[in-house]
Tab-separated table of C-alpha atoms and ligand atoms in Angstrom:
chain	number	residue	atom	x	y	z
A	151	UNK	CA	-59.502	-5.903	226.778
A	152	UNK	CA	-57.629	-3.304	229.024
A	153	UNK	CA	-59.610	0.354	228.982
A	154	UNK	CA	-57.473	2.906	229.408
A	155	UNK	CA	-59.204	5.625	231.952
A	156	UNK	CA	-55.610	7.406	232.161
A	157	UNK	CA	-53.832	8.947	230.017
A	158	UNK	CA	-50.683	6.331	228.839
A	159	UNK	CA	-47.636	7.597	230.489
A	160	UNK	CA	-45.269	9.933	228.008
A	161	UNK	CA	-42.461	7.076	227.200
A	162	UNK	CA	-45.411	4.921	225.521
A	163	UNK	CA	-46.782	7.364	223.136
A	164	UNK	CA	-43.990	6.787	220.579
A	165	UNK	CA	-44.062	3.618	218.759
A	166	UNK	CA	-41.293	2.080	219.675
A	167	UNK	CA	-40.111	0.593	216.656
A	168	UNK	CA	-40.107	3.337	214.087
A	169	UNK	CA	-40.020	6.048	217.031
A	170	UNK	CA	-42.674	7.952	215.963
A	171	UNK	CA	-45.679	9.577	217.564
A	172	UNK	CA	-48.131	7.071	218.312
A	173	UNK	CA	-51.797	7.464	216.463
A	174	UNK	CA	-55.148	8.983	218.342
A	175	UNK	CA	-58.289	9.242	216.063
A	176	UNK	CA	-61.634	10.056	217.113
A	177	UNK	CA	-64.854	11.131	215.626
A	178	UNK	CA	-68.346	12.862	216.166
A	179	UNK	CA	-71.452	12.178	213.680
A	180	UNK	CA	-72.708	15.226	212.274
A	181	UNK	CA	-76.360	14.268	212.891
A	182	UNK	CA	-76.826	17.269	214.692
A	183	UNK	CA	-75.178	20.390	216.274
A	184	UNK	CA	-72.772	18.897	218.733
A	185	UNK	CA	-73.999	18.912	222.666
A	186	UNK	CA	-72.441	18.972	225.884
A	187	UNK	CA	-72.233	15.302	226.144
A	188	UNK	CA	-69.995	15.115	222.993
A	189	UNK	CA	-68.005	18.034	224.582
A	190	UNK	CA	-67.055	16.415	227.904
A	191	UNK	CA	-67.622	12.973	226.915
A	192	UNK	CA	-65.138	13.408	223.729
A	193	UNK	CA	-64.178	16.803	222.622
A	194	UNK	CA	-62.582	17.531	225.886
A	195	UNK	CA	-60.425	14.899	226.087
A	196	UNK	CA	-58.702	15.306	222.817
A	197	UNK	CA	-57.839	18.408	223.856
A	198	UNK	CA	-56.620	17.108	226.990
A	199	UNK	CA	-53.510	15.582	225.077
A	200	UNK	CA	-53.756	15.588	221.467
A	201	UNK	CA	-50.534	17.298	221.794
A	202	UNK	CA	-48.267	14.196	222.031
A	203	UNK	CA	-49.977	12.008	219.349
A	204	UNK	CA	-49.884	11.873	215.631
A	205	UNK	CA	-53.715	12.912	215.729
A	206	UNK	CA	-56.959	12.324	213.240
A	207	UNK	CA	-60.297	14.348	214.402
A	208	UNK	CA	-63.214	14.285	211.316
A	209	UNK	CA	-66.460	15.030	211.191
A	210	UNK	CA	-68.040	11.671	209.866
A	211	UNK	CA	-70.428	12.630	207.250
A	212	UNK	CA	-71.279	9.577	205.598
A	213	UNK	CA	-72.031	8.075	208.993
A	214	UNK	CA	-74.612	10.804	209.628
A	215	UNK	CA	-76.111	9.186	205.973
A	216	UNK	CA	-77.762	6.487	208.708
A	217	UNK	CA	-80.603	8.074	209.104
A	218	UNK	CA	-82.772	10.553	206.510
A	219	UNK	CA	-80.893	14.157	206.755
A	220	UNK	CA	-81.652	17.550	205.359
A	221	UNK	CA	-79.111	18.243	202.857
A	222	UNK	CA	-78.560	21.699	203.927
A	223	UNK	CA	-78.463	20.866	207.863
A	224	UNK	CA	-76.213	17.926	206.894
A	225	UNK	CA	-73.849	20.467	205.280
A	226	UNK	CA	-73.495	22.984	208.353
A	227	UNK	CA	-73.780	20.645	211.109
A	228	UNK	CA	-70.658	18.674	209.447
A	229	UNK	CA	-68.743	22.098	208.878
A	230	UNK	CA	-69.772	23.493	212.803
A	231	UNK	CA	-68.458	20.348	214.431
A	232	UNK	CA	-64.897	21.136	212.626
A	233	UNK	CA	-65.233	24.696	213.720
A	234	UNK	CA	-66.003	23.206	217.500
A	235	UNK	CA	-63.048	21.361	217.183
A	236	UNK	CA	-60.386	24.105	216.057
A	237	UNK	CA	-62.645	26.574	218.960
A	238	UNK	CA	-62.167	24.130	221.342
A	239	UNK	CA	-57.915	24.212	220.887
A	240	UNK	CA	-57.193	21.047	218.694
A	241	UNK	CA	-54.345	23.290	216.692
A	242	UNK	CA	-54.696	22.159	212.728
A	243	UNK	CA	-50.909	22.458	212.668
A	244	UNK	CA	-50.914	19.500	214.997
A	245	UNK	CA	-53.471	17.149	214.351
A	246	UNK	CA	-55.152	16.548	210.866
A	247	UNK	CA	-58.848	17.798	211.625
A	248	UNK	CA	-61.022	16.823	207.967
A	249	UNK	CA	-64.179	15.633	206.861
A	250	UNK	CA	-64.731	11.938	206.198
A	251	UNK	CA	-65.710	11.513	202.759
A	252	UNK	CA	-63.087	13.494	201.284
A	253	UNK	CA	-60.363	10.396	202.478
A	254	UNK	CA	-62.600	8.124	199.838
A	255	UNK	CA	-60.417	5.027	201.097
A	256	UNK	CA	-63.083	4.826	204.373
A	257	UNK	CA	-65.911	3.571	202.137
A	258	UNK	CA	-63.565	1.203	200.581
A	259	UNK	CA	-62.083	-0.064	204.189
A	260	UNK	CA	-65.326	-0.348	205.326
A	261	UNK	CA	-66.697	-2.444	202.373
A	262	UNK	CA	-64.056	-4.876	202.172
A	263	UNK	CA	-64.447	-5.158	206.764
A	264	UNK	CA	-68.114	-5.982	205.534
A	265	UNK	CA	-67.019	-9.462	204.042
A	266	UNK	CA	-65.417	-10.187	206.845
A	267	UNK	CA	-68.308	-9.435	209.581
A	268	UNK	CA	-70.715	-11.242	210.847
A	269	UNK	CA	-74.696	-10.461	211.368
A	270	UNK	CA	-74.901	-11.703	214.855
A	271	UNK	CA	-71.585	-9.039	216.347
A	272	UNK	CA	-73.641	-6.433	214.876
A	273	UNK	CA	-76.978	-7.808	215.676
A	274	UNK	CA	-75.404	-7.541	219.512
A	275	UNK	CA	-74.499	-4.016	219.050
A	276	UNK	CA	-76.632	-2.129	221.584
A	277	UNK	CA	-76.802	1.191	219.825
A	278	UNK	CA	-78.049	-0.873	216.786
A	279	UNK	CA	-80.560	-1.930	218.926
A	280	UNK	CA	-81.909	1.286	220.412
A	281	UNK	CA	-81.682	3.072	216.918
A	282	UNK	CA	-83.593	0.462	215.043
A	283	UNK	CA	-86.210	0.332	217.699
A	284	UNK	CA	-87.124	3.989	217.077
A	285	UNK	CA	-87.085	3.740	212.969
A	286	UNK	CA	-89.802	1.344	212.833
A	287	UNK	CA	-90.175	-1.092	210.307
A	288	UNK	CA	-88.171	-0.731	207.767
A	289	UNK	CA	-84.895	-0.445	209.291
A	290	UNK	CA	-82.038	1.067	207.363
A	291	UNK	CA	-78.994	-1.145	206.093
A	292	UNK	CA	-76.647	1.683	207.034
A	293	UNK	CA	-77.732	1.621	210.907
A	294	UNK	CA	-76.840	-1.809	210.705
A	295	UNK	CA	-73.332	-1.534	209.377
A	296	UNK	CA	-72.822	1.975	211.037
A	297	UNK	CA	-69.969	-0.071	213.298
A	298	UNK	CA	-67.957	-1.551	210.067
A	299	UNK	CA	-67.513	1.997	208.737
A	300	UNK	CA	-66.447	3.273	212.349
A	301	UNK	CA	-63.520	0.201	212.109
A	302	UNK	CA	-62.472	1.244	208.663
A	303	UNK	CA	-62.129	4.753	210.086
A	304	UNK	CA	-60.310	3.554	212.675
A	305	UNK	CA	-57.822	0.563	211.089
A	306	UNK	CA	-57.089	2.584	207.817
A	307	UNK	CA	-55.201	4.768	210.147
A	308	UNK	CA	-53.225	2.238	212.374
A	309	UNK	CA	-54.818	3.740	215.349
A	310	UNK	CA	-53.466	3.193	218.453
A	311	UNK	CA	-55.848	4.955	220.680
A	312	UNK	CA	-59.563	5.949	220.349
A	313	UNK	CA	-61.079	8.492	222.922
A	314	UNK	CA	-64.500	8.290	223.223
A	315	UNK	CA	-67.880	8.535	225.276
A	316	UNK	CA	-68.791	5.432	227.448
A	317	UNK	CA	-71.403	4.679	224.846
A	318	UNK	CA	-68.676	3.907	221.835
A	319	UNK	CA	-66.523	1.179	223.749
A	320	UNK	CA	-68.609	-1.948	222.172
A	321	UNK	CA	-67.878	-0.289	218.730
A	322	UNK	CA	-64.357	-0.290	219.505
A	323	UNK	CA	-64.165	-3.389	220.911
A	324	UNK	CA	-66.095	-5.078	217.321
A	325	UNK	CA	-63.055	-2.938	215.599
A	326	UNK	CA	-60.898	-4.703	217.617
A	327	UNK	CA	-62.367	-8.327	216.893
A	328	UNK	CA	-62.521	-7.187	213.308
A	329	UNK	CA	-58.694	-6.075	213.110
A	330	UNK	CA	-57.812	-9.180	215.109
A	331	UNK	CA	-59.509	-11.320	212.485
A	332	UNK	CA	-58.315	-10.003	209.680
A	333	UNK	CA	-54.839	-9.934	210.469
A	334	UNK	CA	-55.703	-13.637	211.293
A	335	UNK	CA	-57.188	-14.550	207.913
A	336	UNK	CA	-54.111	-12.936	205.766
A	337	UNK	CA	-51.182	-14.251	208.188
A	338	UNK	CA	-49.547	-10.675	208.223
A	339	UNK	CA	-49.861	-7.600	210.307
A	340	UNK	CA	-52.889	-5.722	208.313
A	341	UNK	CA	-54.226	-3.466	211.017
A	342	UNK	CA	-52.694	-2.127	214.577
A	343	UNK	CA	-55.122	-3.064	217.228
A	344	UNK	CA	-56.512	0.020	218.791
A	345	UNK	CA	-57.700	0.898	222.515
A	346	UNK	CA	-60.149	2.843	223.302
A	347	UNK	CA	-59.757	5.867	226.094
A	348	UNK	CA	-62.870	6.441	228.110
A	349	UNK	CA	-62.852	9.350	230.392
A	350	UNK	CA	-63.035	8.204	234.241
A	351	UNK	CA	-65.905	11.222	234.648
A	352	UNK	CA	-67.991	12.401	231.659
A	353	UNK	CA	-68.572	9.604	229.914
A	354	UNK	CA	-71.672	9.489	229.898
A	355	UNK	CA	-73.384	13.064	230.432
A	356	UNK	CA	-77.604	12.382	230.770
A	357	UNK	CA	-80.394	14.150	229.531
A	358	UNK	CA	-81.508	16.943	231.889
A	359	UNK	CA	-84.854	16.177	231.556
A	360	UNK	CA	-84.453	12.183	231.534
A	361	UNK	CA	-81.315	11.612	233.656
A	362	UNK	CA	-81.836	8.160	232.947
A	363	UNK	CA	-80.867	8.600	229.388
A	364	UNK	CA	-77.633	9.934	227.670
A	365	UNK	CA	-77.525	13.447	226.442
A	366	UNK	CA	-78.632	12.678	222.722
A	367	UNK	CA	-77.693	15.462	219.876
A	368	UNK	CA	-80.668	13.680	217.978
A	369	UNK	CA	-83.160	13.845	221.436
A	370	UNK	CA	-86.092	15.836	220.037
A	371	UNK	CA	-86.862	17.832	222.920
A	372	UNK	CA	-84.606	20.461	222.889
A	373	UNK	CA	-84.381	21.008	226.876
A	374	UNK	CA	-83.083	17.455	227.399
A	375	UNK	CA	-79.714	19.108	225.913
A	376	UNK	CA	-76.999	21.721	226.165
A	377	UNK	CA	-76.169	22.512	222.401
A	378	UNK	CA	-72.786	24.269	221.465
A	379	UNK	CA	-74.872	26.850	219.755
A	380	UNK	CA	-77.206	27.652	222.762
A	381	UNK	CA	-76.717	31.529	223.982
A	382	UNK	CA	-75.507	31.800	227.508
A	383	UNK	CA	-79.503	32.738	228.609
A	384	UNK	CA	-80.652	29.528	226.855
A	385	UNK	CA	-78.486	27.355	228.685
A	386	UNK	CA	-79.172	28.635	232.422
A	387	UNK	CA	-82.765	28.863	231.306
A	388	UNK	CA	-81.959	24.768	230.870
A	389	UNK	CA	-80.573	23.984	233.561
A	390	UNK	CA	-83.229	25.783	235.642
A	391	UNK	CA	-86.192	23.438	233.719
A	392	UNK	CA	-83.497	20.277	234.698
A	393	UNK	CA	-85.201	17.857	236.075
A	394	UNK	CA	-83.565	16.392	239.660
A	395	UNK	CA	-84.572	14.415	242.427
A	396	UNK	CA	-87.105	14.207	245.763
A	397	UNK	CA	-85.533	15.418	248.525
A	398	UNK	CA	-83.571	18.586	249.195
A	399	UNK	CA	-80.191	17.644	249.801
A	400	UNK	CA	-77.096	17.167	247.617
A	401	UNK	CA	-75.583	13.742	247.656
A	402	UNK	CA	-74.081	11.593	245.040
A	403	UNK	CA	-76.793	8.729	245.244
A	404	UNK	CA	-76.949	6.646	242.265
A	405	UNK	CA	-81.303	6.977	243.729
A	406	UNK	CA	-80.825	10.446	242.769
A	407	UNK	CA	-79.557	10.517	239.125
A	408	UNK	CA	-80.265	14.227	238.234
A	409	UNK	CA	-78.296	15.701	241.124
A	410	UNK	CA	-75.415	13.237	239.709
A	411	UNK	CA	-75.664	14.365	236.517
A	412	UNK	CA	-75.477	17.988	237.505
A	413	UNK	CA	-72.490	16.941	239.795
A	414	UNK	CA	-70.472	14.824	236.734
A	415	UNK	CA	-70.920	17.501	234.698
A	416	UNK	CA	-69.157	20.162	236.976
A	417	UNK	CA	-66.472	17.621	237.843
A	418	UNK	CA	-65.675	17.026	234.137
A	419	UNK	CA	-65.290	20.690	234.018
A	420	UNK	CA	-63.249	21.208	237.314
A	421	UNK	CA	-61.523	18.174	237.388
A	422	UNK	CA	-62.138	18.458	241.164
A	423	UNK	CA	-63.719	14.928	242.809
A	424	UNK	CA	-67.171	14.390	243.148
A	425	UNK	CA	-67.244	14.253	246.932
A	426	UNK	CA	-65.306	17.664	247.434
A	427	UNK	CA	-68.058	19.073	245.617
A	428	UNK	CA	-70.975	17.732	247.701
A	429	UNK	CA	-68.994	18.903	250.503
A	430	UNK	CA	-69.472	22.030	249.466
A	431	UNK	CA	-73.310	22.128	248.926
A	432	UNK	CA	-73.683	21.037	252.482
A	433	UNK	CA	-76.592	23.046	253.465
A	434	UNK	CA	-77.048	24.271	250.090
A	435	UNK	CA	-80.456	23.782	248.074
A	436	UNK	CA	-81.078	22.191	244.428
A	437	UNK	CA	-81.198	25.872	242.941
A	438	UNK	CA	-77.891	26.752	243.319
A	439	UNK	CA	-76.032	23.636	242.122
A	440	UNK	CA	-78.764	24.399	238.889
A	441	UNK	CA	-77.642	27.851	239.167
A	442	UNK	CA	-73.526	27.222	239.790
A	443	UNK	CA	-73.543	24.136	237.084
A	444	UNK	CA	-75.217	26.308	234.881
A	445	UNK	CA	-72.432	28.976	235.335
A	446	UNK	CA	-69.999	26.708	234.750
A	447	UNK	CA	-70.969	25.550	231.663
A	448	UNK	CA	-71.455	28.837	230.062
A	449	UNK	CA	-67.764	30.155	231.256
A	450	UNK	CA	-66.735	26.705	229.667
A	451	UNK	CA	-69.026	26.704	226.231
A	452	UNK	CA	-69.290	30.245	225.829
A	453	UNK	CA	-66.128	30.976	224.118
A	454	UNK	CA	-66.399	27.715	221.954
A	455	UNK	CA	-69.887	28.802	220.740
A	456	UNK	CA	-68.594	32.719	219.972
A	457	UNK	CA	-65.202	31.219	218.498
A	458	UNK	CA	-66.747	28.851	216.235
A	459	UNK	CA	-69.234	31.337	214.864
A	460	UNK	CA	-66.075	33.936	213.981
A	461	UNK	CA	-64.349	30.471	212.061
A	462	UNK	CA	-67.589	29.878	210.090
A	463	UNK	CA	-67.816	33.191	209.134
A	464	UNK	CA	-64.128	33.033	207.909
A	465	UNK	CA	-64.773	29.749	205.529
A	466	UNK	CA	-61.852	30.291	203.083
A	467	UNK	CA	-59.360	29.778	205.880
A	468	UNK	CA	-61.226	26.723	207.349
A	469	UNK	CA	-61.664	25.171	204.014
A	470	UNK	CA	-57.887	25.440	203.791
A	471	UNK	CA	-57.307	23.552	206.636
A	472	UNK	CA	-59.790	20.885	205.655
A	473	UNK	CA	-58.646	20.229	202.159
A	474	UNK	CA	-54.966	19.961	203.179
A	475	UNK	CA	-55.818	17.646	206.083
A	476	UNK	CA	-57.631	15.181	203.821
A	477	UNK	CA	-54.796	14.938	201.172
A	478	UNK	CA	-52.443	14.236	204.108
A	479	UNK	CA	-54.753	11.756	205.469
A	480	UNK	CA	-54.886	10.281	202.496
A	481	UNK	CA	-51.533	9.314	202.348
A	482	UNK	CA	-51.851	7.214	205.102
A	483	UNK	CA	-54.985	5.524	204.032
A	484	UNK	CA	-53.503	4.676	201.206
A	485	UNK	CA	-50.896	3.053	202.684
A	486	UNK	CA	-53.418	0.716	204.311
A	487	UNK	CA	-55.911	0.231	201.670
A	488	UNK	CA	-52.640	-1.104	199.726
A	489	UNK	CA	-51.100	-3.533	202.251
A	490	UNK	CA	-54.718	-4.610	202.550
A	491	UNK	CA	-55.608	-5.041	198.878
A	492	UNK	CA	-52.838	-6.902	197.854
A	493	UNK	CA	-53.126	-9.091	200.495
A	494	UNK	CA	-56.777	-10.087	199.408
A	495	UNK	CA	-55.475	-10.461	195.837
A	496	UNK	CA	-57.108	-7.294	194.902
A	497	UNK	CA	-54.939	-5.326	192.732
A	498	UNK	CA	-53.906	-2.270	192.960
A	499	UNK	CA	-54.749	0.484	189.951
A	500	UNK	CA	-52.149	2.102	188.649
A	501	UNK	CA	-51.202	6.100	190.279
B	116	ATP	P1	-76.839	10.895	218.146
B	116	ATP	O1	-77.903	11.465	219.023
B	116	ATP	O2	-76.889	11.406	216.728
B	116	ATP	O3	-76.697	9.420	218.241
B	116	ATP	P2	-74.807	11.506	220.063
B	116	ATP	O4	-75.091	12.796	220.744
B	116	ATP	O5	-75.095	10.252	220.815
B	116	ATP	O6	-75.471	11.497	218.650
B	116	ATP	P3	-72.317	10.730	218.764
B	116	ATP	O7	-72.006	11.431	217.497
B	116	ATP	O8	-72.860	9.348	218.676
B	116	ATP	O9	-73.266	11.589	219.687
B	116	ATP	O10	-71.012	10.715	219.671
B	116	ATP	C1	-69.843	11.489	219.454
B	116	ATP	C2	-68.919	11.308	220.633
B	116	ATP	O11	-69.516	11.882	221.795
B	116	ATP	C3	-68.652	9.850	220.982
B	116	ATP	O12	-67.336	9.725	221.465
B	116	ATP	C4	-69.640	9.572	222.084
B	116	ATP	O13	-69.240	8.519	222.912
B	116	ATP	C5	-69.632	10.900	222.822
B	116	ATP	N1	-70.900	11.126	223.510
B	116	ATP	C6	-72.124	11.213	222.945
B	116	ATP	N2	-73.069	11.481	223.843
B	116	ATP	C7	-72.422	11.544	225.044
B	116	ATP	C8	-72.855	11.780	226.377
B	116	ATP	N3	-74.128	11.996	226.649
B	116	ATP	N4	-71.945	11.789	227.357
B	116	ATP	C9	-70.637	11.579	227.085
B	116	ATP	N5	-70.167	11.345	225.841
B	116	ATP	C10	-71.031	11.333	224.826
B	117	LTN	N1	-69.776	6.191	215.849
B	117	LTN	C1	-69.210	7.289	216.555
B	117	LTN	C2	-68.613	8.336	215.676
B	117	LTN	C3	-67.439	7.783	215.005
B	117	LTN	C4	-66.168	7.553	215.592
B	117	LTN	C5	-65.369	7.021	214.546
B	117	LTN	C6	-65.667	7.717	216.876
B	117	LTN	C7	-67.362	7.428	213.698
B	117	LTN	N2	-66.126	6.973	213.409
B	117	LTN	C8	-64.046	6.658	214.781
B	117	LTN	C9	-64.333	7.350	217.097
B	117	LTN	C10	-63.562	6.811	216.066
B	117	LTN	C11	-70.262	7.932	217.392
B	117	LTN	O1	-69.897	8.511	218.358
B	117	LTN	N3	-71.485	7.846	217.033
């Protein structure tokens, strides 16, 4: 499978057949309040050029439904991770931004992608893996089939690209298997077969207090990650507790992980190459690349955090966008769902 870690070039984002825009969908779990990792590792790179595509951003709700969730938290964190994406600069007017179970089709997509699965793909699926591990014994069904209702998110909408953390690609590439198969079974064109777009730097954003580990929304201690809600003093106070390396000097070793993570995540934000920026810490000590990555991160979160408090206290207008997102989405889903029931023999009810 090819990976794109550029953006295609502008002549291949229409389809060429019906010259339209080509489709880019992507997702964050509302398990939580959304961290930095999601920011640079997804968030940031829809923004990046979301402009061009015929665009689908939700907050997945049901998928948050994997693991026990207080109904209340549920309810904001889904609502703040739509506000992070409109404070962030996806413009609503451009790129349908809604929340998952109001398009009711992606249950229905995902049960019918069920049939056709198989227990040992999502046996193999690592993040089923590390997820069951930690809910002991009995595991939930919905962990398990988490990556079938991530393909019917995907397929219903005849995706064409998927940008996403480093962490996502083997769920993408079972959607892409699944899509394959399917299309296989029926004879007929069901489902578009969609890429994924991993970001050549910020994929995969560590804990600051584990660097071995990616920076978890659901990590329970709370210094181990930047949230989008964290006040400017709360997030240098976290980087100054971050935990980096023996040694004093500033290198990208892959034996010093938390100097690398501080150094991704200023590159993500500067765009500017790893090595130019150890260049410039020559001589420099572990406190100020703390100190300067901290800095960095508030100039870049600070607005998102202050932005997407003003939209949340303005819920009438986000609700707006929300509601007439999902009944456009819809459409399309529909469209799908269709094409996909009547080639199963399942008939369609009457509209
Ligand atoms: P949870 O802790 O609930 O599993 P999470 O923080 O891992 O959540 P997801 O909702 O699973 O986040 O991921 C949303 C998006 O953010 C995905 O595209 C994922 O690849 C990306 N992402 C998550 N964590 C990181 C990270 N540490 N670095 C880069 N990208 C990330
Ligand atoms: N499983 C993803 C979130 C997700 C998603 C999607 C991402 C659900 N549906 C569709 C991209 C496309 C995760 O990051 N945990």
């Amino acid at each position: 499978m090819s990976i794109s870690t550029t953006v295609p070039a502008p002549n291949s984002k229409m389809n060429s057949e019906s010259n339209t825009k080509k489709v880019m969908l992507s997702a964050v779990t509302p398990s939580n309040t959304l961290t930095l990792g999601n920011y640079l590792g997804a968030l940031k790179n829809w923004v990046g050029f979301y402009e061009n595509y015929d665009c689908y951003f939700f907050s997945v709700d049901l998928h948050a439904l994997t693991a026990r969730q207080d109904p209340k938290a549920l309810l904001d964190h889904t609502l703040r991770a739509l506000a992070n994406y409109l404070a962030a600069g996806i413009d609503p007017k451009k790129a349908k931004l809604f929340i998952q179970s109001h398009v009711r089709q992606h249950a229905e997509l995902s049960w019918i992608l069920t049939c056709h699965a198989y227990m040992g793909e999502l046996s193999r699926m690592t993040q089923f893996k590390d997820k069951s591990s930690k809910q002991g014994q009995n595991i939930g069904c919905g962990i398990f089939s988490y990556p079938i209702l991530m393909a019917a998110d995907i397929l219903l909408y005849q995706t064409d690209l998927v940008p996403v953390g480093e962490d996502q690609k083997q769920h993408v590439e079972l959607t892409r298997d699944l899509a394959l198969r399917m299309n296989h079974l029926y004879d007929t064109e069901l489902f578009k077969i969609p890429e994924p777009f991993i970001a050549p730097v910020g994929a995969r954003i560590m804990s600051l207090q584990n660097p071995l580990a990616k920076m978890s929304k659901s990590d329970t201690d709370p210094n181990a990650s930047i949230f989008l809600t964290d006040s400017n003093d709360q997030i240098v106070k976290k980087f100054k507790k971050a935990v980096t390396d023996s040694g004093t000097e500033i290198t990208d070793d892959p034996a010093k992980p938390g100097v690398k993570n501080l150094l991704t995540i200023q590159s993500a934000i500067t765009k500017k190459p790893i090595a130019e920026l150890v260049e410039g810490y020559r001589g420099k000590m572990y406190g100020h690349l703390k100190l300067e990555t901290a800095e960095m991160v508030v100039a870049e979160i600070g607005p998102i955090r202050d932005k997407s408090n003003q939209i949340l206290s303005e819920q009438t207008e986000l609700m707006k966008i929300l509601r007439e997102a999902a009944q456009a989405a819809s459409v399309q889903a529909e469209l799908t769902t269709t094409k996909v029931r009547e080639a199963l023999g399942l008939l369609s009810p009457a509209r």
